Amino acid sequence: MTTAHVPVKARTRKPWTPSQIILTVLGVAVSAVWVAPLAWALFTSLKSETEAVEVPPHWLPREWTVQAWKAIFENGNITNWFVNSLVVSVCVTAVVLVVGALAGYGFARTEFRGKGALLGLVMTGLMVSPAVLGVPLFTTVQQMGMVDTYWGMILPQCAPAAMVYILYKFFQGIPRELEEAAFIDGAGRWRVFFTIIVPLSRPSLSAVGIFTFIASWNNFLWPYMVTNNPDLMTMPNGIATVMNSYGIQWAQLMAGGLMAGLPLIVVFVFFQRQIVAGVAHTGLAGQ
């Protein structure tokens, strides 16, 4: 009994086109620009303090050491600062998602007197720098007795003009027929919002939540203004305090910066699909 041999065609790799080569080179160049500071910080954190300030500088340590990492744990309350940053960032994200979703849906789907003026007032917040509002916000927080408290750090960060606008534009793109069909079936406004609008808005809500978490985690100025209690300091403020107390120790500074940025890198790695999908579905293209 003979078996027929079916010839297998070898896959021939297509040569790269000039456009693919150019895009690949650009991608590598952009990646190098983004990775280089992280690599420099990591290598500097593994040097001794004497070697970290040598001129001219060099990339790789001559003697690898984790002295800076040990010192940052010994000189500062890293665990407490990390927990404070996590509590503040999670609470701010949760409040912004609730406020932004309700406000964006209200502007997109309801009609009321003064809607245009109120929407314009909210959009004005996009043109005002948070630093300009620092003094009046601090005065208000002080009068309310919320200095050196979690609420004092959380509530002033929960005025998300940009996030309201993003969700407002997304809700405008949802077909009204879906809501009208639910209204005909007897559903109320709240039921339509939670059973139809929110599930359809998951990509945009995910993007808004991620952006808000990152912004709150990186916020240095407001927590620095509103708290002097070392037990309530966030990661950026705590690390800056250690540097001020013990002088500028560059190896420790790089180690602390990497430690503070590690959660954000993890968030981006695991949620990059949600970020891309959220940006693609915000309705901002062409605006």
XYZ file of C-alpha atoms in Angstrom:
287
model
C 0.000 0.000 0.000
C 1.513 3.252 -1.080
C 0.909 6.582 0.519
C 0.756 9.726 -1.529
C 3.107 12.443 -0.453
C 1.517 15.849 -0.534
C 4.120 18.476 -1.273
C 4.305 21.131 1.389
C 4.952 24.601 0.115
C 7.570 26.443 2.077
C 6.435 29.808 3.279
C 8.362 32.557 1.637
C 8.814 35.617 3.768
C 7.781 38.724 1.948
C 10.396 41.445 1.838
C 9.695 44.504 3.906
C 8.306 47.480 2.106
C 9.934 50.914 2.572
C 6.940 52.085 4.604
C 7.260 49.116 6.991
C 10.970 49.792 7.447
C 10.341 53.468 8.186
C 7.549 52.697 10.678
C 9.694 50.066 12.408
C 12.637 52.454 12.745
C 10.338 55.166 14.104
C 8.777 52.710 16.561
C 12.182 51.608 17.835
C 13.321 55.238 18.164
C 10.211 56.275 20.106
C 10.492 53.198 22.341
C 14.126 54.017 23.073
C 13.179 57.579 24.046
C 10.595 56.256 26.519
C 12.720 53.409 27.917
C 16.007 55.340 28.277
C 14.960 57.397 31.369
C 13.663 54.272 33.114
C 16.873 52.397 32.336
C 18.969 55.320 33.564
C 16.976 55.533 36.809
C 17.313 51.782 37.383
C 21.059 51.715 36.776
C 21.578 54.819 38.929
C 19.624 53.264 41.796
C 22.020 50.308 41.697
C 25.095 52.537 42.115
C 26.665 53.864 45.280
C 25.972 57.523 46.069
C 29.574 58.426 45.234
C 29.398 56.740 41.869
C 25.971 58.240 41.113
C 27.368 61.803 41.123
C 30.518 61.129 39.143
C 31.292 63.415 36.204
C 31.220 62.431 33.425
C 28.361 60.035 34.184
C 28.264 56.479 32.931
C 25.372 54.106 32.353
C 26.302 50.818 34.024
C 27.466 50.688 37.653
C 31.059 49.650 38.254
C 29.973 48.040 41.521
C 26.384 46.822 41.678
C 24.737 47.512 45.030
C 21.224 47.738 46.480
C 22.311 50.188 49.173
C 19.999 52.914 47.852
C 16.983 50.593 47.964
C 17.766 49.567 51.539
C 18.250 53.196 52.563
C 14.925 54.301 51.096
C 13.126 51.681 53.201
C 15.107 52.543 56.332
C 14.776 56.331 56.052
C 11.118 56.514 55.041
C 7.786 54.894 55.833
C 7.323 53.430 52.348
C 4.509 51.034 53.268
C 2.419 53.768 54.877
C 2.972 56.159 51.971
C 2.015 53.473 49.478
C -1.216 52.711 51.355
C -2.069 56.429 51.553
C -1.532 56.877 47.818
C -3.640 53.810 47.097
C -6.514 54.934 49.345
C -6.554 58.478 47.940
C -6.245 57.383 44.290
C -8.927 54.680 44.535
C -11.383 56.989 46.320
C -10.782 59.836 43.850
C -11.245 57.442 40.930
C -14.505 56.064 42.332
C -15.969 59.530 42.991
C -14.891 60.864 39.588
C -16.460 57.888 37.798
C -19.787 58.381 39.583
C -19.853 62.176 39.223
C -18.525 62.165 35.658
C -20.954 59.495 34.453
C -24.015 61.126 36.010
C -23.057 64.635 34.901
C -22.101 63.545 31.381
C -25.332 61.599 30.950
C -27.380 64.482 32.322
C -25.866 66.942 29.872
C -26.154 64.520 26.944
C -29.727 63.305 27.434
C -31.747 65.751 29.514
C -32.994 69.247 28.766
C -33.318 71.840 31.529
C -33.179 75.578 31.924
C -29.644 76.918 31.959
C -28.108 73.757 30.521
C -25.900 75.631 28.055
C -24.604 78.052 30.686
C -23.916 75.248 33.163
C -22.147 73.153 30.532
C -20.064 76.185 29.588
C -19.165 76.691 33.247
C -18.026 73.079 33.501
C -15.968 73.428 30.317
C -14.315 76.523 31.790
C -12.626 74.171 34.210
C -10.596 72.825 31.279
C -8.957 76.223 30.860
C -8.072 76.859 34.518
C -4.856 75.373 35.878
C -5.252 73.455 39.169
C -2.297 75.426 40.565
C -4.324 78.654 40.261
C -7.045 77.181 42.480
C -4.591 76.009 45.147
C -4.979 78.930 47.545
C -8.817 79.215 47.475
C -9.142 75.435 47.719
C -6.784 75.317 50.694
C -8.688 78.129 52.405
C -11.968 76.273 51.902
C -10.537 72.983 53.151
C -9.037 74.737 56.174
C -12.347 76.379 57.071
C -14.062 72.991 56.836
C -11.504 71.461 59.206
C -10.239 68.911 56.694
C -6.526 69.776 56.756
C -4.398 66.698 57.492
C -7.264 64.343 56.636
C -7.977 61.913 53.818
C -11.069 63.891 52.834
C -8.991 67.028 52.467
C -6.788 65.251 49.926
C -9.623 63.452 48.120
C -12.539 65.858 47.653
C -10.718 68.759 45.896
C -9.497 66.283 43.260
C -13.049 65.212 42.415
C -14.008 68.067 40.075
C -13.401 66.263 36.764
C -14.252 68.790 34.023
C -12.225 66.875 31.416
C -13.736 63.535 32.403
C -17.269 64.946 32.303
C -16.605 66.208 28.781
C -15.205 62.847 27.621
C -18.235 60.931 28.909
C -20.610 63.639 27.663
C -19.310 63.221 24.103
C -19.510 59.445 24.387
C -23.106 59.468 25.644
C -24.076 61.714 22.744
C -22.957 58.976 20.363
C -25.231 56.301 21.872
C -28.358 55.861 19.715
C -31.437 57.307 21.392
C -33.523 54.459 19.953
C -32.106 52.121 22.595
C -33.383 54.326 25.386
C -36.702 54.995 23.698
C -37.318 51.259 23.344
C -36.626 50.810 27.056
C -38.953 53.702 27.934
C -41.734 52.080 25.884
C -41.224 48.868 27.875
C -41.797 50.829 31.066
C -38.222 51.391 32.218
C -37.419 54.577 34.085
C -34.493 56.919 33.609
C -32.364 55.333 36.343
C -33.009 51.819 35.086
C -32.078 52.834 31.549
C -28.898 54.432 32.833
C -27.725 51.424 34.838
C -28.909 48.624 32.524
C -28.213 50.133 29.084
C -25.939 53.176 29.263
C -23.402 51.952 31.823
C -22.772 48.546 30.148
C -22.304 50.269 26.782
C -19.938 52.772 28.382
C -17.463 50.307 29.876
C -14.601 51.187 27.484
C -14.904 54.911 28.157
C -15.460 54.427 31.884
C -12.359 52.211 32.033
C -10.255 54.835 30.263
C -11.561 57.622 32.504
C -10.898 55.530 35.607
C -7.339 54.702 34.535
C -6.510 58.300 33.608
C -7.947 59.564 36.898
C -6.041 56.988 38.949
C -2.756 57.890 37.249
C -3.334 61.630 37.696
C -4.236 61.236 41.368
C -1.290 58.930 42.063
C 1.135 61.434 40.478
C -0.415 64.476 42.171
C 2.300 66.120 44.236
C 1.190 69.719 44.758
C -2.202 69.325 46.431
C -1.312 66.597 48.984
C 1.839 68.595 49.754
C -0.275 71.689 50.490
C -3.013 70.063 52.527
C -1.078 67.757 54.847
C 1.976 68.048 57.076
C 1.375 64.787 58.889
C 4.062 62.243 57.901
C 1.556 59.429 58.492
C -0.780 60.836 55.786
C 1.787 61.621 53.104
C 1.494 60.015 49.695
C 4.378 58.411 47.811
C 5.559 61.530 45.894
C 5.404 63.715 49.009
C 7.008 61.146 51.269
C 9.929 60.523 48.941
C 10.466 64.278 48.515
C 10.504 64.666 52.301
C 13.169 62.014 52.683
C 15.290 63.741 50.057
C 14.946 67.098 51.801
C 15.803 65.639 55.199
C 18.912 63.741 54.157
C 20.104 65.875 51.254
C 19.901 64.987 47.590
C 20.947 61.360 47.398
C 20.622 60.625 43.710
C 20.681 56.851 43.956
C 17.947 56.931 46.604
C 15.996 59.458 44.553
C 16.034 57.141 41.535
C 15.038 54.162 43.681
C 12.142 56.103 45.208
C 11.002 57.357 41.825
C 10.961 53.844 40.402
C 9.079 52.584 43.433
C 6.473 55.331 43.079
C 6.102 54.718 39.335
C 5.928 50.930 39.493
C 2.142 50.751 40.138
C 1.523 53.012 37.138
C 3.654 50.787 34.913
C 1.673 47.762 36.117
C -1.625 49.569 35.430
C -0.528 50.463 31.910
C 0.767 46.965 31.107
C -2.395 45.189 32.263
C -4.956 47.773 31.107
C -3.484 49.101 27.873
C -6.279 47.491 25.847
C -8.886 49.299 27.932
C -6.988 52.575 27.487
C -6.869 52.222 23.702
C -10.495 51.068 23.494
C -11.643 53.870 25.778
C -9.897 56.562 23.758
C -11.296 55.091 20.536
C -14.848 55.177 21.923
C -14.857 58.574 23.609
C -16.261 60.324 20.553
C -13.409 62.839 20.560
C -12.138 61.950 17.089
C -12.747 64.873 14.799
C -13.422 67.272 17.663
